[in-house]
CSV table of C-alpha atoms in Angstrom, one decimal:
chain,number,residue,atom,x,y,z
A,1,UNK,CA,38.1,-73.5,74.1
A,2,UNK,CA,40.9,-75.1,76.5
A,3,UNK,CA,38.9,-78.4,78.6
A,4,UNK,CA,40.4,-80.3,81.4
A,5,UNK,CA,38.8,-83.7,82.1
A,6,UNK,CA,38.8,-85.7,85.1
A,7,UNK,CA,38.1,-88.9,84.4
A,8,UNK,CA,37.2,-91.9,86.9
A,9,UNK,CA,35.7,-95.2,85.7
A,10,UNK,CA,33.5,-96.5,82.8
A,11,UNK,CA,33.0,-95.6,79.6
A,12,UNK,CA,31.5,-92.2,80.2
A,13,UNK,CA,34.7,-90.5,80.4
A,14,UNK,CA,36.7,-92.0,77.4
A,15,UNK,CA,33.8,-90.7,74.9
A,16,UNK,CA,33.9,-87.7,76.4
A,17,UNK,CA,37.9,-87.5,75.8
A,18,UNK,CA,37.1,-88.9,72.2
A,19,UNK,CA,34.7,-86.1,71.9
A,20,UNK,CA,37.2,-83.4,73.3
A,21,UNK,CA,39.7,-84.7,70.8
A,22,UNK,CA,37.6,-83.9,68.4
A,23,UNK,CA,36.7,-80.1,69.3
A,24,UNK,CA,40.2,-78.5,70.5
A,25,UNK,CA,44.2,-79.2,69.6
A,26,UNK,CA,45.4,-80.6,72.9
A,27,UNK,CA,43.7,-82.2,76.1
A,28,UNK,CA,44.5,-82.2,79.8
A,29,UNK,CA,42.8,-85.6,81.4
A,30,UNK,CA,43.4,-86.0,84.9
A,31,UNK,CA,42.1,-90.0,86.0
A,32,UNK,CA,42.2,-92.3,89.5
A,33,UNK,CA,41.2,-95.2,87.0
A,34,UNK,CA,43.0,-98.3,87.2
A,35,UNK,CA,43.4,-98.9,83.4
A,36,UNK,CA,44.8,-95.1,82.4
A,37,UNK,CA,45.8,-96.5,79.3
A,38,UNK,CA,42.3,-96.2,77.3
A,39,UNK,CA,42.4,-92.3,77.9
A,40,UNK,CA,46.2,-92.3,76.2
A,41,UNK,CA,44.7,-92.3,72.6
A,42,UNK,CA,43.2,-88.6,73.1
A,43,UNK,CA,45.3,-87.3,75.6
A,44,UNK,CA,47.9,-84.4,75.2
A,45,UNK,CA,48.9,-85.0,78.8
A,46,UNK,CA,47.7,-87.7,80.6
A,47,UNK,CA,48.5,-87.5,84.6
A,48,UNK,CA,47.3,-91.0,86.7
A,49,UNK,CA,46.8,-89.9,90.3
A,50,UNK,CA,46.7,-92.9,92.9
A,51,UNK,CA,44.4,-90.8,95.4
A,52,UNK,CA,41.8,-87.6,95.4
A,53,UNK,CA,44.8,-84.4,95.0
A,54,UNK,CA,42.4,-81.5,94.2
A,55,UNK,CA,45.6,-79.0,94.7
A,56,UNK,CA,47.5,-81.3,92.3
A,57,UNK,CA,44.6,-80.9,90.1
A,58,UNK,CA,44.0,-77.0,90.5
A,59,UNK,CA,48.2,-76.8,89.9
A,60,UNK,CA,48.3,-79.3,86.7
A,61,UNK,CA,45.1,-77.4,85.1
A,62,UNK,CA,45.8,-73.8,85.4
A,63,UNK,CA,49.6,-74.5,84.2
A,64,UNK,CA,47.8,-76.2,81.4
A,65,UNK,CA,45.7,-73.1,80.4
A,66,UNK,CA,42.8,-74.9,80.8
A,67,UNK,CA,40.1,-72.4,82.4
A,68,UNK,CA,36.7,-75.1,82.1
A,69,UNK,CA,36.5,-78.9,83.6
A,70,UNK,CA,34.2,-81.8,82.8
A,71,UNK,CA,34.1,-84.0,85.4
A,72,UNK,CA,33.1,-88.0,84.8
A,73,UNK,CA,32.9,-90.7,85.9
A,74,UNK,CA,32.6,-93.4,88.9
A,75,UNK,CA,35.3,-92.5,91.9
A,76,UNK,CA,34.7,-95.6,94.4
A,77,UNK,CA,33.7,-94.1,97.6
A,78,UNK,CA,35.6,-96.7,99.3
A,79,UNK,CA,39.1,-94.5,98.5
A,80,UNK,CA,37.1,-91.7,100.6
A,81,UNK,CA,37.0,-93.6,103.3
A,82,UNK,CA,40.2,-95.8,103.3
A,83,UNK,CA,42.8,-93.8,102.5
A,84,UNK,CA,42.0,-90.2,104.2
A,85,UNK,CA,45.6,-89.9,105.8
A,86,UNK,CA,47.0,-89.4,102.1
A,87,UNK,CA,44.9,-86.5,100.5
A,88,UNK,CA,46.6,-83.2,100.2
A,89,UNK,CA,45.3,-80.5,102.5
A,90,UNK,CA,42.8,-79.1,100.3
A,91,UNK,CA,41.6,-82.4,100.1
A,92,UNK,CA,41.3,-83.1,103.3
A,93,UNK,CA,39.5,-79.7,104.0
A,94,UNK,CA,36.3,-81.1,101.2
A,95,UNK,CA,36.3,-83.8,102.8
A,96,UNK,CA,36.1,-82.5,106.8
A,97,UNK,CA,33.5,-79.5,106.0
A,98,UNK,CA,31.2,-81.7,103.5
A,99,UNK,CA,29.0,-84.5,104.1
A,100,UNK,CA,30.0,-87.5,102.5
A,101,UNK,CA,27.3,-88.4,100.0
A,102,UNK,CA,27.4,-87.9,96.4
A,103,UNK,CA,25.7,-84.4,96.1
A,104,UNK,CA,27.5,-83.0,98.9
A,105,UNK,CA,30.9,-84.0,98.3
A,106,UNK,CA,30.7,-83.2,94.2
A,107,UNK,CA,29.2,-79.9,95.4
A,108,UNK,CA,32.5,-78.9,97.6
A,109,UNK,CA,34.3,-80.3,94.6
A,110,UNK,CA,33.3,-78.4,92.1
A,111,UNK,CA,33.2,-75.1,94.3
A,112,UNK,CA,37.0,-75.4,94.7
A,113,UNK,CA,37.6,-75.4,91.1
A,114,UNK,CA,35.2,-72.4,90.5
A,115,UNK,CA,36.8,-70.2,93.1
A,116,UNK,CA,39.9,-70.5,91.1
A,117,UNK,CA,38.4,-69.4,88.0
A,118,UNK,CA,38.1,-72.9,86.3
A,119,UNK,CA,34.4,-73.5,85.2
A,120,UNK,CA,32.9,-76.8,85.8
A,121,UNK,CA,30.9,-77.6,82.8
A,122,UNK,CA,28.2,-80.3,81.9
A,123,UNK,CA,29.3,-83.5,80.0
A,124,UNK,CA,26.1,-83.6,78.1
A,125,UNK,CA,26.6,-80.4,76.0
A,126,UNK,CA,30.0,-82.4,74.6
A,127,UNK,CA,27.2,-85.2,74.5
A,128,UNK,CA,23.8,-83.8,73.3
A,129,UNK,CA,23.2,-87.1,71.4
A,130,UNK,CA,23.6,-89.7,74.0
A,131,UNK,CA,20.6,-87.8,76.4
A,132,UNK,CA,17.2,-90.5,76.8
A,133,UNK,CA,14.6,-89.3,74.7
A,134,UNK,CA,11.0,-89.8,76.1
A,135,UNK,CA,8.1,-92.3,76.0
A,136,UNK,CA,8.7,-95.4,74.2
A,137,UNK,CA,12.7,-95.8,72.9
A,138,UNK,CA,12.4,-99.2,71.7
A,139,UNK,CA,10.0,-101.4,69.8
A,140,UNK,CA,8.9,-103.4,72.5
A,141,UNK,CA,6.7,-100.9,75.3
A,142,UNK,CA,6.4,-101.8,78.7
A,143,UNK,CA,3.3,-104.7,79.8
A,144,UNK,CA,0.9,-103.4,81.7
A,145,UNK,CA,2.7,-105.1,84.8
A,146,UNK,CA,5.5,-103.8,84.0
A,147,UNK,CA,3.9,-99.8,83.8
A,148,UNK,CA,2.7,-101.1,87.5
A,149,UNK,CA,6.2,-101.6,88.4
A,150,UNK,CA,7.6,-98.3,86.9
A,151,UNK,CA,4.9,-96.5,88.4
A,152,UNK,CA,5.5,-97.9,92.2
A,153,UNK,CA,9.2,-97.4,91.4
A,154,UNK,CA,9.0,-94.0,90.9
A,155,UNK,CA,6.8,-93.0,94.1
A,156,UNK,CA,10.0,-95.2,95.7
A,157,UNK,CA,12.6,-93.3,94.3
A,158,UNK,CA,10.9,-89.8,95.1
A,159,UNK,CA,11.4,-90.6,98.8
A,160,UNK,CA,14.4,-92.3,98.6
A,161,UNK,CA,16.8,-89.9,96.4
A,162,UNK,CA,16.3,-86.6,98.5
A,163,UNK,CA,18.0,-88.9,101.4
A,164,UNK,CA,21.2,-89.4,98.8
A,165,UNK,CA,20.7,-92.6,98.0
A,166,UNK,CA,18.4,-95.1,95.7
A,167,UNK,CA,19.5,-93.1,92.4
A,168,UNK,CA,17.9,-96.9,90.5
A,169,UNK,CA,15.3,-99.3,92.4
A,170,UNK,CA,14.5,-102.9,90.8
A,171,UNK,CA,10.5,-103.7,91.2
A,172,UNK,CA,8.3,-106.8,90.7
A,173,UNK,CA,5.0,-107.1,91.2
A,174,UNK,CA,4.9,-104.1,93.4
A,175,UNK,CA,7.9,-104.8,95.8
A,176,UNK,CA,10.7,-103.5,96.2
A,177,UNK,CA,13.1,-106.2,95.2
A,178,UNK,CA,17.0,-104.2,95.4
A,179,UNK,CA,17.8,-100.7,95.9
A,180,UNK,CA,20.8,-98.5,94.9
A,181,UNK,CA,22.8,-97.4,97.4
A,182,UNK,CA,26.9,-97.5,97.6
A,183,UNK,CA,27.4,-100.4,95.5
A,184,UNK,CA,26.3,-99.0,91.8
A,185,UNK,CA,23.6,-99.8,89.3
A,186,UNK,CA,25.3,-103.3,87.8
A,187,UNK,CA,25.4,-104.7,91.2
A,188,UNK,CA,22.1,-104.0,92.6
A,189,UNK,CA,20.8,-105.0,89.3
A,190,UNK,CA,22.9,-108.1,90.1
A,191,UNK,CA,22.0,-108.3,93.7
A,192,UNK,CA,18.1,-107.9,92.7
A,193,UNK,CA,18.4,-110.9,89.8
A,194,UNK,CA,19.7,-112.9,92.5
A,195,UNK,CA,16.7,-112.4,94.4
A,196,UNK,CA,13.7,-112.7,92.3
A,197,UNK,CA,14.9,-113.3,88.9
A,198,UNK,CA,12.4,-111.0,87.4
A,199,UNK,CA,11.8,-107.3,87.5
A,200,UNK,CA,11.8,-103.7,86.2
A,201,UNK,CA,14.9,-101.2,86.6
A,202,UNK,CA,13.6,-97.5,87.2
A,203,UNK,CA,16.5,-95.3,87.6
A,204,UNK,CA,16.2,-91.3,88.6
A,205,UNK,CA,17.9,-88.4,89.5
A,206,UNK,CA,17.8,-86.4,92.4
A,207,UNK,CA,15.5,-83.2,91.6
A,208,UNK,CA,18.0,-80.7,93.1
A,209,UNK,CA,20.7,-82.4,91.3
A,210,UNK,CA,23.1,-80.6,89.7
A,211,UNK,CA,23.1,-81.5,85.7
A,212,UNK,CA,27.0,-80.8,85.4
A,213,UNK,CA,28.8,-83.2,86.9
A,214,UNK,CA,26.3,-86.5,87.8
A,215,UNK,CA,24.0,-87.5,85.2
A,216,UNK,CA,22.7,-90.9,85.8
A,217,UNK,CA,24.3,-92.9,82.8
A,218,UNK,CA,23.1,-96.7,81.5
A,219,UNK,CA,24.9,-98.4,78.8
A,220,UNK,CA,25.2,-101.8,77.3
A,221,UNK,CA,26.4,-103.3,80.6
A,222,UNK,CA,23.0,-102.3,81.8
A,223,UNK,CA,21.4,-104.3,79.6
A,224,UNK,CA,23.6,-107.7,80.1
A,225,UNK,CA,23.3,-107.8,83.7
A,226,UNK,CA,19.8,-107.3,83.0
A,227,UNK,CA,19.6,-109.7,80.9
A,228,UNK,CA,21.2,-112.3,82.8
A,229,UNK,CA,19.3,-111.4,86.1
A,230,UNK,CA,16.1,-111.8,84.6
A,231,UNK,CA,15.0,-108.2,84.5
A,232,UNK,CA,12.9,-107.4,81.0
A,233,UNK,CA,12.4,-103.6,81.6
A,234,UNK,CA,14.6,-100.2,82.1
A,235,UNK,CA,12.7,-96.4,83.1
A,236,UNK,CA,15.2,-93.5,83.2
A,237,UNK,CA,14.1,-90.4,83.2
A,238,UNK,CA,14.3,-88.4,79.6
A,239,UNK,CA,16.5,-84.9,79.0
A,240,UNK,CA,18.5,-86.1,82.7
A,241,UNK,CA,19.7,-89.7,81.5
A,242,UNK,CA,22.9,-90.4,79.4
A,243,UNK,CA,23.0,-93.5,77.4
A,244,UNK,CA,26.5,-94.6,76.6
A,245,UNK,CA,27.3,-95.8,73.1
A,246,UNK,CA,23.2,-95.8,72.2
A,247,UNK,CA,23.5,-97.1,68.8
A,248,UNK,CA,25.0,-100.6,70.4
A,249,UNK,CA,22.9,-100.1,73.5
A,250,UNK,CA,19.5,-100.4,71.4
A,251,UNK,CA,20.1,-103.1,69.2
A,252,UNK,CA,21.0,-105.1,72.4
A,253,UNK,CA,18.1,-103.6,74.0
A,254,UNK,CA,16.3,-105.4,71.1
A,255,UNK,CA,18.1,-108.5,71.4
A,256,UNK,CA,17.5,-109.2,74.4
A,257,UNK,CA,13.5,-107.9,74.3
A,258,UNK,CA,14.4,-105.7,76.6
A,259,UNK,CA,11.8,-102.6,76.9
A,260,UNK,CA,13.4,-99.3,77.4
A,261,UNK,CA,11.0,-96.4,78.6
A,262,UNK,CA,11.4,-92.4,78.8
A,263,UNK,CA,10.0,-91.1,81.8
């Protein structure tokens, strides 16, 4: 087994490349992040690119040996759009024949890579133990306000994610209070704390997703912006949710009587 990782932000990718450490002799990990350094540890070859290269990428992985990728992590969209004029030409070809939300563009992505022969592979069978399990994951279960809330969030989300958009929603009392859209999880959760101060989190995946490359992931971070926004509950669907470090993220969970449900 030879894996290649690309890696963008969070934690995601870095206990993936501690996992892949763990499983074969030498690592390829291929990152846009800002702070490299954290992938160093449990890399064999570590290569920082400043911009998308996928023909850098094909080159670097086959002269690895590598024949199977994992990809992870955030890339902020906001390179897409700013700095088009410096992508190689494969780049730039993704980029001109797919549309540019998430599913589309990782689609493209992962097509180039599989007509050269490199398989992209999902993160959660390096994983298996940080998928959600279902019904009630903590001590504390949802009120029955909050089962209101999780409920409306979900017929919210089912419109909202075939569009490409609203992969988490914050609720209260029925409303819709914040929705994801560009910005990320933390900051709509942020965004929504600002604005009411109370609420439930339901995050989801799109059901034509594919389960490769773009799991919806929660982690501790979650829970403190949570926390500090006022929100007291968190629905992610079971088998299609990763939660990072989980042993960490429940006891802060309990903590901060935070109830965590399975959908």
């Amino acid at each position: 087994m030879n894996i290649a990782l690309i890696a963008g932000e969070g934690i995601l990718p870095v206990e993936i490349a501690k996992k892949l450490q763990t499983v074969q002799e030498k690592n390829l990990i291929l990152t846009l992040r800002g702070d490299p350094e954290v992938l160093k540890p449990y890399a064999s070859k570590l290569i920082k690119m400043k911009v998308p290269n996928l023909g850098r990428g094909l080159r670097e992985i086959k002269n690895f040996g590598s024949d199977k990728l994992i990809m992870a992590g955030r890339i902020p969209k906001k390179i897409i759009y700013c700095l088009p004029l410096l992508f190689d030409k494969i780049t730039r070809s993704v980029l001109k024949k797919s549309l540019r939300d998430d599913h589309s563009l990782l689609g493209a992505v992962v097509k180039v890579f599989e007509s050269e022969g490199i398989q992209v592979i999902p993160y959660w069978q390096i994983l298996p133990e940080f998928i959600a399990g279902q019904g009630k994951l903590t001590s504390r279960e949802p009120t029955k306000s909050e089962f209101y809330d999780i409920e409306a969030g979900i017929k919210i989300l089912r419109v909202t994610l075939p569009c490409s958009f609203g992969q988490a929603v914050c609720m209260a009392g029925g409303a819709v209070v914040a929705i994801e859209a560009m910005e990320g999880t933390d900051s709509m959760i942020k965004r929504a704390g600002s604005l009411s101060g109370r609420g439930v989190v339901v995050k989801m995946i799109r059901e034509d997703q594919d389960l490769r490359y773009d799991l919806p992931t929660v982690g501790t971070r979650t829970l403190e912006n949570m926390h500090e926004s006022g929100l007291t509950c968190l629905a992610i669907e079971s088998g299609k949710t990763l939660i990072l470090e989980p042993e960490k993220f429940f006891n802060l969970a309990e903590k901060f009587n935070i109830a965590v449900w399975g959908i």
